[in-house]
Amino acid sequence: MTGPQVESFFDTDTNTVSYVVIDPGTRHCAVVDSVLDYDPAAGRTRYHSAQRLVDYVHEHDLIVEWLLETHVHADHLSAAPWIQQQVGGKLAIGSHIRTVQNTFGKIFNAGSEFARDGSQFDHLFEDGEHYRIGNLEAVALHTPGHTPACMSHLIGDAVFVGDTLFMPDYGTARCDFPGGDARTLYRSVRKLLALPGSTRMFLCHDYLPEGRDQYHWETTVEEQRRANIHVHDGVDEDQFVAMRENRDAGLDMPRLILPSVQVNMRAGHLPPAEDNGVHYLKIPLNSI
């Protein structure tokens, strides 16, 4: 199986990894899970993290075909619209974004001007849909559980799993956000772990578990099956659900969940400016 060249970009403020995934033969590429810098105290956005991706694309004469969002992130804001303005590409997410938009459209009381049909994106992937990046074969895999719209992307011999899995010593995604479900996540993980053992697996985050002092975000299916502390081979569905639900009950909400979701459900666009020309983010009280 032909493998892509994968370049990683780690954002230290949100512990997020963005990727440029390249077909070496054609120099066509995809950008996966970009980050818009956001200072919650000042209410200011910057493009430092996104600029690194754009600079890399320009420096290596790449042609961006896709801007892929693995899901509606709750821990960082997407920079995909700004990157699209700089280098092009089709902005895409899984088709179950509609479920997320309906859920959070109500939570944020977004009103009738907020479309809940996924039309903010250029393309909505269906489970099992095949596409290409240059000459690379790729397939979108619906892997819900963390959120209803989570999509993993198998590109050649590499799979990009968003928040579904972390490094083996950290485990799996939380499932306590609206629309999340631990039983569904277990089944999604097993779907991913049915891929060939040598498949390279690229993760969206690393949070340095106790006992490790260097960040990592690449592993393999074989390593996850052998060593993932939550879902290695031999852990059954009921065991996983009990562990995951108990663990989630003690977790705090992510620091940037409220700004992140209301921007990311709009494909990375800010809410419409009000009559004074200023964009505002809502903070719904006692509702999540």
Coordinates of C-alpha atoms in Angstrom, one line a residue:
M1 CA 0.0 0.0 0.0
T2 CA 1.4 3.4 -1.0
G3 CA 2.1 5.6 2.0
P4 CA 1.8 9.4 2.3
Q5 CA 4.5 11.7 3.6
V6 CA 3.2 13.1 6.8
E7 CA 4.4 16.4 8.4
S8 CA 3.3 17.2 11.9
F9 CA 2.7 20.5 13.6
F10 CA 2.2 20.6 17.4
D11 CA 0.4 23.4 19.1
T12 CA 1.7 23.6 22.6
D13 CA -1.2 25.8 23.9
T14 CA -3.9 23.3 23.0
N15 CA -1.8 20.1 22.8
T16 CA -3.2 19.6 19.3
V17 CA -1.3 18.1 16.4
S18 CA -2.2 19.3 12.8
Y19 CA -0.9 17.5 9.8
V20 CA 0.0 18.1 6.2
V21 CA -0.5 14.8 4.4
I22 CA 1.4 14.6 1.0
D23 CA 1.3 12.4 -2.0
P24 CA 5.0 12.4 -2.9
G25 CA 4.4 11.7 -6.5
T26 CA 2.1 14.7 -7.3
R27 CA 2.8 17.1 -4.4
H28 CA -0.9 17.2 -3.7
C29 CA -1.8 17.3 -0.1
A30 CA -4.5 17.5 2.6
V31 CA -4.4 19.6 5.8
V32 CA -5.8 17.9 8.8
D33 CA -7.2 19.6 12.0
S34 CA -5.7 23.0 11.9
V35 CA -5.6 25.4 14.9
L36 CA -6.7 29.0 15.2
D37 CA -4.8 30.6 18.1
Y38 CA -7.3 32.1 20.6
D39 CA -6.7 34.0 23.8
P40 CA -9.8 33.6 26.0
A41 CA -8.9 36.3 28.4
A42 CA -8.5 38.9 25.7
G43 CA -11.0 37.5 23.2
R44 CA -8.4 37.7 20.5
T45 CA -7.5 35.4 17.6
R46 CA -4.2 35.0 15.8
Y47 CA -2.9 32.9 12.9
H48 CA 0.6 31.9 14.2
S49 CA -0.2 28.1 14.3
A50 CA -2.0 28.2 10.9
Q51 CA 0.7 30.3 9.3
R52 CA 3.2 27.5 10.0
L53 CA 1.0 25.2 7.8
V54 CA 0.6 27.8 5.1
D55 CA 4.4 28.5 5.0
Y56 CA 5.1 24.8 4.7
V57 CA 2.7 24.4 1.8
H58 CA 4.3 27.4 0.0
E59 CA 7.9 26.4 0.8
H60 CA 7.4 22.9 -0.7
D61 CA 5.2 23.9 -3.6
L62 CA 2.3 21.8 -2.5
I63 CA -1.2 21.8 -3.9
V64 CA -3.9 21.6 -1.2
E65 CA -6.8 19.5 -2.2
W66 CA -8.5 19.0 1.1
L67 CA -8.9 20.7 4.5
L68 CA -10.1 17.8 6.7
E69 CA -11.8 18.2 10.1
T70 CA -12.0 14.9 11.9
H71 CA -14.8 16.3 14.1
V72 CA -16.2 19.4 15.8
H73 CA -13.3 20.0 18.2
A74 CA -14.0 21.0 21.8
D75 CA -10.5 22.0 22.7
H76 CA -9.3 24.3 19.9
L77 CA -10.8 26.6 17.2
S78 CA -10.3 25.6 13.6
A79 CA -8.3 27.8 11.2
A80 CA -9.5 26.0 8.1
P81 CA -11.4 29.0 6.5
W82 CA -8.3 31.2 6.8
I83 CA -6.0 28.5 5.5
Q84 CA -8.5 28.0 2.6
Q85 CA -8.2 31.7 1.7
Q86 CA -4.4 31.3 1.6
V87 CA -3.9 28.1 -0.2
G88 CA -7.3 26.7 -1.4
G89 CA -8.7 23.2 -0.9
K90 CA -12.1 21.8 -0.1
L91 CA -13.2 22.0 3.5
A92 CA -14.7 18.7 4.6
I93 CA -16.2 16.9 7.6
G94 CA -18.4 13.9 8.2
S95 CA -22.0 14.1 7.3
H96 CA -23.2 13.7 10.9
I97 CA -22.1 17.3 11.4
R98 CA -25.9 17.9 11.0
T99 CA -26.5 16.1 14.3
V100 CA -23.9 18.2 16.1
Q101 CA -25.2 21.4 14.6
N102 CA -28.7 20.6 15.7
T103 CA -27.6 19.8 19.3
F104 CA -25.3 22.8 19.8
G105 CA -27.4 25.1 17.7
K106 CA -30.0 24.7 20.5
I107 CA -27.4 25.0 23.3
F108 CA -26.1 28.3 21.9
N109 CA -29.6 29.5 20.8
A110 CA -28.0 30.2 17.4
G111 CA -31.3 31.2 15.8
S112 CA -32.6 30.5 12.3
E113 CA -29.7 32.2 10.6
F114 CA -27.5 29.3 11.6
A115 CA -27.8 26.6 9.0
R116 CA -28.0 23.1 10.5
D117 CA -27.5 21.2 7.2
G118 CA -23.7 21.2 7.0
S119 CA -23.7 23.7 4.2
Q120 CA -20.9 25.7 5.8
F121 CA -18.6 22.9 4.5
D122 CA -17.7 22.2 0.9
H123 CA -18.1 18.4 1.3
L124 CA -19.7 16.0 3.8
F125 CA -18.1 12.6 3.9
E126 CA -20.2 9.4 4.3
D127 CA -19.0 6.3 6.0
G128 CA -16.8 4.3 3.6
E129 CA -16.6 7.0 1.0
H130 CA -13.5 6.8 -1.2
Y131 CA -11.6 9.9 -2.4
R132 CA -8.1 10.8 -3.5
I133 CA -5.2 13.1 -2.6
G134 CA -3.2 13.2 -5.8
N135 CA -2.7 9.5 -6.6
L136 CA -3.2 8.4 -3.0
E137 CA -6.3 6.3 -2.3
A138 CA -8.2 7.5 0.8
V139 CA -11.3 6.4 2.6
A140 CA -13.4 8.2 5.2
L141 CA -14.5 6.0 8.2
H142 CA -17.3 7.1 10.5
T143 CA -15.9 6.5 14.1
P144 CA -18.5 8.1 16.4
G145 CA -18.6 7.9 20.2
H146 CA -16.5 10.9 21.2
T147 CA -18.9 13.0 19.1
P148 CA -21.6 11.8 16.6
A149 CA -19.7 13.3 13.7
C150 CA -16.2 11.9 14.3
M151 CA -14.6 10.7 11.0
S152 CA -11.2 8.9 10.7
H153 CA -9.3 9.1 7.4
L154 CA -7.4 6.1 6.1
I155 CA -4.9 7.6 3.6
G156 CA -2.7 5.0 2.0
D157 CA -1.0 3.2 4.9
A158 CA -1.8 5.9 7.5
V159 CA -5.0 6.6 9.5
F160 CA -5.8 9.9 11.1
V161 CA -8.2 9.2 14.0
G162 CA -8.9 12.6 15.6
D163 CA -9.7 12.2 19.3
T164 CA -11.0 8.6 19.0
L165 CA -7.7 7.2 20.4
F166 CA -4.7 8.6 22.1
M167 CA -1.2 7.1 22.5
P168 CA -1.4 3.6 24.1
D169 CA -0.3 5.0 27.5
Y170 CA -3.1 7.6 27.6
G171 CA -6.0 5.6 26.2
T172 CA -9.2 6.8 24.5
A173 CA -11.4 9.8 24.0
R174 CA -14.0 11.0 26.6
C175 CA -17.6 10.3 25.7
D176 CA -19.5 12.7 28.0
F177 CA -20.1 15.6 25.5
P178 CA -23.6 16.0 24.2
G179 CA -24.1 13.1 21.7
G180 CA -21.2 11.1 22.9
D181 CA -21.5 7.4 23.9
A182 CA -19.0 5.0 25.4
R183 CA -20.5 1.9 23.8
T184 CA -20.4 3.5 20.4
L185 CA -16.8 4.6 20.9
Y186 CA -15.8 1.0 21.7
R187 CA -17.3 -0.2 18.5
S188 CA -15.6 2.6 16.5
V189 CA -12.2 1.7 18.1
R190 CA -12.6 -1.9 17.2
K191 CA -13.3 -0.9 13.7
L192 CA -10.0 1.0 13.6
L193 CA -8.1 -1.8 15.2
A194 CA -9.3 -4.2 12.5
L195 CA -7.0 -2.4 10.1
P196 CA -3.7 -4.1 9.3
G197 CA -1.4 -4.0 12.2
S198 CA 1.3 -2.1 10.4
T199 CA -1.1 0.8 9.6
R200 CA 0.5 4.0 10.9
M201 CA -1.9 5.8 13.3
F202 CA -1.8 9.6 13.8
L203 CA -3.5 11.2 16.7
C204 CA -4.9 14.7 17.3
H205 CA -3.5 15.3 20.8
D206 CA -1.0 14.2 23.4
Y207 CA -1.2 15.3 27.0
L208 CA 2.0 13.7 28.5
P209 CA 0.7 11.0 30.8
E210 CA 2.6 10.5 34.1
G211 CA 5.9 8.8 33.5
R212 CA 6.5 10.3 30.0
D213 CA 8.3 13.6 29.3
Q214 CA 8.2 13.7 25.5
Y215 CA 5.2 14.3 23.3
H216 CA 4.2 11.6 20.8
W217 CA 1.4 11.4 18.3
E218 CA 2.3 8.5 16.0
T219 CA 1.7 4.8 16.8
T220 CA 0.5 1.8 14.9
V221 CA -2.7 -0.4 15.0
E222 CA -0.6 -3.3 16.3
E223 CA 0.8 -1.2 19.2
Q224 CA -2.7 0.0 20.1
R225 CA -4.1 -3.5 20.1
R226 CA -1.2 -4.7 22.3
A227 CA -0.8 -1.9 24.7
N228 CA -3.6 0.7 24.8
I229 CA -4.4 1.0 28.5
H230 CA -8.2 1.3 27.9
V231 CA -9.0 -0.9 25.0
H232 CA -6.2 -3.4 24.2
D233 CA -7.1 -6.8 22.9
G234 CA -9.0 -8.7 25.6
V235 CA -11.0 -5.7 27.0
D236 CA -14.6 -6.4 26.2
E237 CA -17.3 -3.8 25.5
D238 CA -18.9 -3.9 29.0
Q239 CA -15.6 -3.5 30.7
F240 CA -14.7 -0.6 28.5
V241 CA -18.0 1.2 29.0
A242 CA -17.8 0.9 32.8
M243 CA -14.3 2.2 32.8
R244 CA -15.0 5.1 30.4
E245 CA -18.2 6.3 32.0
N246 CA -16.6 6.2 35.5
R247 CA -13.6 8.1 34.2
D248 CA -15.6 10.7 32.4
A249 CA -17.7 11.4 35.5
G250 CA -14.6 13.0 37.1
L251 CA -13.3 15.1 34.2
D252 CA -13.6 18.8 34.0
M253 CA -14.8 20.4 30.7
P254 CA -12.1 21.4 28.3
R255 CA -10.8 25.0 28.8
L256 CA -11.9 26.1 25.3
I257 CA -15.1 24.0 24.8
L258 CA -17.5 27.0 24.7
P259 CA -15.7 29.1 22.1
S260 CA -14.4 26.1 20.2
V261 CA -17.7 24.4 19.5
Q262 CA -19.7 27.4 18.5
V263 CA -17.0 28.3 16.0
N264 CA -16.2 24.8 14.8
M265 CA -19.9 23.9 14.2
R266 CA -19.7 26.8 11.7
A267 CA -16.7 25.3 9.9
G268 CA -14.3 27.6 11.7
H269 CA -16.2 30.8 10.9
L270 CA -16.9 33.2 13.7
P271 CA -20.6 33.9 14.5
P272 CA -22.0 36.7 12.4
A273 CA -20.9 40.2 13.4
E274 CA -23.5 42.3 15.1
D275 CA -24.6 45.8 14.1
N276 CA -21.5 47.4 15.5
G277 CA -19.3 45.1 13.3
V278 CA -18.0 43.1 16.2
H279 CA -18.2 39.3 16.5
Y280 CA -19.3 37.9 19.8
L281 CA -19.1 34.4 21.4
K282 CA -21.8 33.2 23.8
I283 CA -21.3 31.7 27.2
P284 CA -24.4 29.6 28.0
L285 CA -24.7 29.3 31.8
N286 CA -25.5 26.1 33.5
S287 CA -26.4 24.3 30.3
I288 CA -23.5 21.8 29.6

